[in-house]
Coordinates of C-alpha atoms and ligand atoms in Angstrom, one line a residue:
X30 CA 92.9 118.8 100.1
X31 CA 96.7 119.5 100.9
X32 CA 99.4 118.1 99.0
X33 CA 100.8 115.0 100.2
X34 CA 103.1 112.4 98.8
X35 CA 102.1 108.8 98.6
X36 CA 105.1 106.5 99.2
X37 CA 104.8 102.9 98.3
X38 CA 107.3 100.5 99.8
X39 CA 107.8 97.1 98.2
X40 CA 108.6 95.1 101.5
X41 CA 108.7 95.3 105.3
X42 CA 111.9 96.3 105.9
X43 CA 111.5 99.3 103.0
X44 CA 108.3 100.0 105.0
X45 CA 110.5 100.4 108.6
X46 CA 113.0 102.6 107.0
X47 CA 110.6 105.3 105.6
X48 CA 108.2 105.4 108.1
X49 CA 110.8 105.9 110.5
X50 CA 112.8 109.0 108.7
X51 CA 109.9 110.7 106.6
X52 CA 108.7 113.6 108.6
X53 CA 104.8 114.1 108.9
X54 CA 103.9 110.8 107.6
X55 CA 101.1 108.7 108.1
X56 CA 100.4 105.0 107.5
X57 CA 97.8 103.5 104.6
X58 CA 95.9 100.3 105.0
X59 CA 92.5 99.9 103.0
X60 CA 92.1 103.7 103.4
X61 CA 88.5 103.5 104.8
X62 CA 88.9 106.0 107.7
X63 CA 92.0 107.5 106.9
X64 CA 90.6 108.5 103.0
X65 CA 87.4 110.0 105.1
X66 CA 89.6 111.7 107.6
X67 CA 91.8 113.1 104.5
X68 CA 89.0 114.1 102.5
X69 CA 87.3 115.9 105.9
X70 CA 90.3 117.7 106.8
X71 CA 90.0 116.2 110.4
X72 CA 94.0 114.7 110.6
X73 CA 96.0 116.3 113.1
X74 CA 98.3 117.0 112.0
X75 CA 97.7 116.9 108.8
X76 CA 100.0 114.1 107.4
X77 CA 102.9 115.4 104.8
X78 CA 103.2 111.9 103.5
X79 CA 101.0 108.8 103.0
X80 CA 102.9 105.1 103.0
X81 CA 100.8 102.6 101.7
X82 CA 101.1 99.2 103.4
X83 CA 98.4 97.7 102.1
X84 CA 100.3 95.2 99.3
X85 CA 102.8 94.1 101.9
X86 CA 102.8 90.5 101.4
X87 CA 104.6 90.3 104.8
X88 CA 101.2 92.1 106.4
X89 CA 98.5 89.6 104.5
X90 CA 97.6 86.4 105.6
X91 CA 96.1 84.0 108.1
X92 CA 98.0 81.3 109.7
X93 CA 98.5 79.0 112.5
X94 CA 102.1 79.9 114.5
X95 CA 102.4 77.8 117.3
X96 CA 99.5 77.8 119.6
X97 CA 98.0 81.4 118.5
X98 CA 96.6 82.2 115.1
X99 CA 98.5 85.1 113.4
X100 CA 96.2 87.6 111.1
X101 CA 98.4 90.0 109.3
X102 CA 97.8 93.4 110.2
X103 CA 96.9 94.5 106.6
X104 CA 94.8 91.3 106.1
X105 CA 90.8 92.4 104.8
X106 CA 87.8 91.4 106.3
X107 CA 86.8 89.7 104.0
X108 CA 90.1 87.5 103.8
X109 CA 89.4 86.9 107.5
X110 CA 85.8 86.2 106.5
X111 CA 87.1 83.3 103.9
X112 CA 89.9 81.8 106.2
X113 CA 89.6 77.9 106.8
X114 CA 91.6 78.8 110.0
X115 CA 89.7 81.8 111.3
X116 CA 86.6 80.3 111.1
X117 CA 87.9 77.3 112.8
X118 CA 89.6 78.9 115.8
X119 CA 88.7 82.6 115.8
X120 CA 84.9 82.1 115.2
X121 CA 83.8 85.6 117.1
X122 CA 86.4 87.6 114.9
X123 CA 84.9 86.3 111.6
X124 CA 81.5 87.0 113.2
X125 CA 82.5 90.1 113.7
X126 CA 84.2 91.0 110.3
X127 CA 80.8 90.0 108.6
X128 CA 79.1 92.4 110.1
X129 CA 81.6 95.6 109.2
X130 CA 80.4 98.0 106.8
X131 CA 79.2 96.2 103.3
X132 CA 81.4 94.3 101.3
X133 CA 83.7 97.0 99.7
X134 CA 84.2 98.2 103.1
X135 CA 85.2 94.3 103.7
X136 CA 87.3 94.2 100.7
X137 CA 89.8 96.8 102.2
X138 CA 89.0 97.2 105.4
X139 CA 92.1 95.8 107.5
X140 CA 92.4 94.5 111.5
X141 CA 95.1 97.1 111.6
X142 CA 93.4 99.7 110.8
X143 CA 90.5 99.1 113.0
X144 CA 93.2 98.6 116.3
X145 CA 94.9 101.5 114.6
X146 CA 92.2 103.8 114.5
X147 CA 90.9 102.8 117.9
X148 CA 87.5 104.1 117.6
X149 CA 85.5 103.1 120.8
X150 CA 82.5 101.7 118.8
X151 CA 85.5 99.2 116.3
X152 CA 83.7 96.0 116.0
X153 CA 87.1 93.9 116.0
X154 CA 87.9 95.4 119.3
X155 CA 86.1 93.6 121.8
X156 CA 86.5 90.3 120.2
X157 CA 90.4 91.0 120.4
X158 CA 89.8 92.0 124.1
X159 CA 88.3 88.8 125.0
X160 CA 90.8 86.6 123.1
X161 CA 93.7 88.2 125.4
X162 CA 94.9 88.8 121.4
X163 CA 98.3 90.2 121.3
X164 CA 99.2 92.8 118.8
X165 CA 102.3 93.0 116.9
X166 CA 104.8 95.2 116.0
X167 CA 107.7 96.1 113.6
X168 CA 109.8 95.9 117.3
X169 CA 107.4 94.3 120.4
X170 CA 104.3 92.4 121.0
X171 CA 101.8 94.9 123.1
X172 CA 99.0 92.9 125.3
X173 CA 95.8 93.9 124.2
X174 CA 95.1 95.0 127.3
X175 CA 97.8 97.4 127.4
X176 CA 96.6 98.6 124.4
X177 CA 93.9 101.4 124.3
X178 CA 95.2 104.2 126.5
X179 CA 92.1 106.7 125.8
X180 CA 89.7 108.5 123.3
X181 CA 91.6 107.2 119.8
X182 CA 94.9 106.8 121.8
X183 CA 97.1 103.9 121.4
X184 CA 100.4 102.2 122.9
X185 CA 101.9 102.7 119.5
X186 CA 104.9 105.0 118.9
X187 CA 104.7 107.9 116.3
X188 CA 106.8 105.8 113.7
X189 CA 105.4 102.7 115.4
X190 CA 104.0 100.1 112.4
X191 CA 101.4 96.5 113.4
X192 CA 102.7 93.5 111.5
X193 CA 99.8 90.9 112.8
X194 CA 98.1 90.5 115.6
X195 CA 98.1 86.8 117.7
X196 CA 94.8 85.5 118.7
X197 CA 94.9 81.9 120.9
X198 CA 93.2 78.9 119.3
X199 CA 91.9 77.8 122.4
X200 CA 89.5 80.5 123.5
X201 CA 85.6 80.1 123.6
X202 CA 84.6 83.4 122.8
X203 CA 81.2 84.5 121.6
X204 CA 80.4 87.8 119.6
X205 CA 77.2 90.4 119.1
X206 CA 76.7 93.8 118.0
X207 CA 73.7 96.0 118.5
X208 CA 73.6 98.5 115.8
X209 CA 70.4 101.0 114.3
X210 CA 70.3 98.1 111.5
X211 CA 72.2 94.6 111.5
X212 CA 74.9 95.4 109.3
X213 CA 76.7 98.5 108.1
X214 CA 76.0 100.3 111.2
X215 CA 78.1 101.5 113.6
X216 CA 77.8 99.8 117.4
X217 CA 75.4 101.5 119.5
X218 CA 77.1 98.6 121.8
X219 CA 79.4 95.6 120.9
X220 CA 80.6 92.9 123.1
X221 CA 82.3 89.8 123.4
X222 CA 82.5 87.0 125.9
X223 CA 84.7 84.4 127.0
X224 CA 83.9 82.2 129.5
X225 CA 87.0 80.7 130.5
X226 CA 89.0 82.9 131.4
X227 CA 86.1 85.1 132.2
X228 CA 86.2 87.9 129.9
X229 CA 83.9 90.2 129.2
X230 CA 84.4 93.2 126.8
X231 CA 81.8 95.7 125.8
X232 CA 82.6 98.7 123.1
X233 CA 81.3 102.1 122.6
X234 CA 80.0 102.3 126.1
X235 CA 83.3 104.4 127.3
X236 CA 86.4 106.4 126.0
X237 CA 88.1 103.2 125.3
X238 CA 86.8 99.0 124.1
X239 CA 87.2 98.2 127.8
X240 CA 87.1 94.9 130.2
X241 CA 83.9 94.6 132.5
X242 CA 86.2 93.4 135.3
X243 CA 83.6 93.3 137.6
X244 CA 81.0 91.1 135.4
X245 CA 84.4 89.3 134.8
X246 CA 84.8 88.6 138.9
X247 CA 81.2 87.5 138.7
X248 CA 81.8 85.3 136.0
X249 CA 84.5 83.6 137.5
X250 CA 82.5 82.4 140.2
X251 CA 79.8 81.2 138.4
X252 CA 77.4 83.8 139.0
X253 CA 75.7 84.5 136.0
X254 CA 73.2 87.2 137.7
X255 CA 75.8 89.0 139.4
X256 CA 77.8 89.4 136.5
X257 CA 74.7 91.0 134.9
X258 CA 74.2 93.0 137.3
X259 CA 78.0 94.5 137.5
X260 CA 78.7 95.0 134.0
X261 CA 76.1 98.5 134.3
X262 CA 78.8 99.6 136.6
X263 CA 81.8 98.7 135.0
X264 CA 80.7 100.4 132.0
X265 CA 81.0 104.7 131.4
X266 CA 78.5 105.2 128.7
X267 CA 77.2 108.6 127.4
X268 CA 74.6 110.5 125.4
X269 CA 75.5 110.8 122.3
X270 CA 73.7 111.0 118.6
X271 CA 73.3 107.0 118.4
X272 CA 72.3 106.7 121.8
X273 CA 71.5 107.4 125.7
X274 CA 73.8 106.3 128.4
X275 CA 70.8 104.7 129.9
X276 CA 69.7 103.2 126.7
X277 CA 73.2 101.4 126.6
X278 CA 73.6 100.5 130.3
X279 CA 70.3 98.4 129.9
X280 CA 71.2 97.0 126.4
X281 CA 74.5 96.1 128.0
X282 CA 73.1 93.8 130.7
X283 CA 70.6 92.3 128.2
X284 CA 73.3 91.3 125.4
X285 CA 75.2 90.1 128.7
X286 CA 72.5 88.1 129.6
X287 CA 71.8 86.4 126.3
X288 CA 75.5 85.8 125.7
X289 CA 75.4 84.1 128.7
X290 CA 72.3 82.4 128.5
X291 CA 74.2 80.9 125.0
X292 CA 76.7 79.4 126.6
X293 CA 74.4 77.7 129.6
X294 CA 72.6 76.3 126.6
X295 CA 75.4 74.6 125.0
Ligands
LIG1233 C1 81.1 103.1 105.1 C2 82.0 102.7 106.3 C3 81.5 101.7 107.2 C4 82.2 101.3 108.2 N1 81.7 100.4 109.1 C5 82.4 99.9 110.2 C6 81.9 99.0 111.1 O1 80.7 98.5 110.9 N2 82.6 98.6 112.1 C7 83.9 99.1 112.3 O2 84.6 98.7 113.3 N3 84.5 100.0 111.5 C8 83.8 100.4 110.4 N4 84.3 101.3 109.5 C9 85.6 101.9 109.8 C10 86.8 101.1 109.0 O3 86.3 100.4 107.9 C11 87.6 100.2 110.0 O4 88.1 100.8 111.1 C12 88.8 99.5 109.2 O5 89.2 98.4 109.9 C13 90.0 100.4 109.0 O6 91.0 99.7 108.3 P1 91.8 100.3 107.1 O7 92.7 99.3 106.6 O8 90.8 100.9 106.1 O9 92.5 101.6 107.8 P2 93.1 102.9 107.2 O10 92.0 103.8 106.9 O11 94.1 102.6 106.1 O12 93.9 103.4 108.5 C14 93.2 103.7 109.7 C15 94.2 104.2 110.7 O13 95.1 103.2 111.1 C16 96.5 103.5 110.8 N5 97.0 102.2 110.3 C17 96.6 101.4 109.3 N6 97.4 100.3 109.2 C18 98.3 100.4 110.2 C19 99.3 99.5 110.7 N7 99.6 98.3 110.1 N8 100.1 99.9 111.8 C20 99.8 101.1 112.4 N9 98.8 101.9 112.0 C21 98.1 101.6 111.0 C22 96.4 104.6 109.7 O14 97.5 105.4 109.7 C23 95.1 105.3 110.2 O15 95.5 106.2 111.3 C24 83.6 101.8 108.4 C25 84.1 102.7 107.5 C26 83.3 103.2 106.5 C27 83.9 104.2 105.5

């Protein structure tokens, strides 16, 4: 492995500074893909510099700011996991931080890494999706939506840092994955739902976590079937290792389905 220098700032505004004037440098969280990527050689560039943002105290915790919930962007799974408040008004996120990796992944595993990192199978990234969560940074708020601009491509600015990321308490939303096993695997698909607004968002089933917007039409009008029936089209899966496209188009409709079946039920 290259030489690189690890830089530890000890607050936010330290943080800013260095990210922002030390050439080739690349951000730290818990370090569970960017240690892989390290070790693998697979950064690109490689990174000359490492800051480590993961003791911020201004990046930790979960709280209640107004009418939105505000997770920190270096916050752990499993902090999101134990918080009174998450569990209360963000019930899909926690449901979907219990099922990431096994608990050391948990213990370091951050939301900002995972939005970060934009993988298309990140299990935090639908859920986000259909909360209309808003992400935060050291110098704008980004709509989720306007998020994800292709394969692992973000909004984010080269020297660009998350602080938190603001989630609405008043959002229905309802969470599953479909993995090889039921934990510590990665999606073969992941989606969440909300049904008012409609949202529906489905991940590694295209380049990017994406909206179904026409399920989402569907959905708006009440028509459960119709919705089940668009979402195949909405979606671009492909073949890869985990999967078929075809395998994932019909899994798609039937976690749809059952999502939606969930909240008939209620
Ligand atoms: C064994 C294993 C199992 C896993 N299982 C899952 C799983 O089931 N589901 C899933 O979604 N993921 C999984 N992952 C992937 C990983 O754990 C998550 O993506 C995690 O959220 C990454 O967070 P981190 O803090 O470790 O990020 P890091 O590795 O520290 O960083 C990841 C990327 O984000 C950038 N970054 C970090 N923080 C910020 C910030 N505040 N602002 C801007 N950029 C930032 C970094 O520069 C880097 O590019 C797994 C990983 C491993 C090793």
């Amino acid at each position: 492995m290259p030489e690189v220098t690890y830089l530890r700032p000890e607050n936010i505004q330290d943080a800013v500074q260095l990210y922002r004037t030390t050439p080739g440098c690349r951000l730290l969280a818990g370090g569970t893909d960017l240690m892989v990527m390290l070790h693998a050689g697979t950064l690109r560039p490689q990174p000359r510099a490492v800051l480590d943002v993961w003791s911020l105290r201004e990046l930790k915790g979960v709280r209640r700011v107004g009418d939105a919930l505000e997770i920190g962007a270096a916050e752990s799974y499993t902090g999101i996991i134990r918080s009174a408040d998450a569990n209360r008004y963000v019930p899909a996120l926690v449901a979907a931080a219990r099922t990431i990796g096994a608990a050391q992944i948990q213990n370091r595993g951050t939301l900002g890494g995972n939005l970060a990192n934009a993988s298309p199978a990140g299990d935090t990234l639908p859920v986000l999706l259909a909360y209309d969560a808003v992400v935060v940074t050291d110098r704008r708020t980004i709509r989720i939506d306007n998020f994800f601009l292709g394969y692992r491509k973000t909004a984010l600015q080269a020297d660009e840092l998350i602080t938190a990321v603001r989630v609405p308490l008043d959002r229905d939303v309802v969470f599953r994955k479909v993995g090889t096993r039921a934990a510590q695997a990665i999606s073969k698909i992941v989606m969440a739902v909300c049904r008012a607004p409609a949202r529906v968002a489905v991940g590694s089933v295209a380049e990017v976590p994406m909206r179904a917007g026409g399920a989402e039409r569907a959905l708006a009008e009440g028509d459960v079937a119709g919705a089940v029936g668009a979402v195949a089209a909405d979606i671009r899966p492909i073949d890869d290792v985990r999967s078929t496209a075809d395998y994932r188009r019909a899994v798609t409709q039937n976690v749809l389905r059952e999502l939606l079946d969930a909240f008939t039920r209620e």
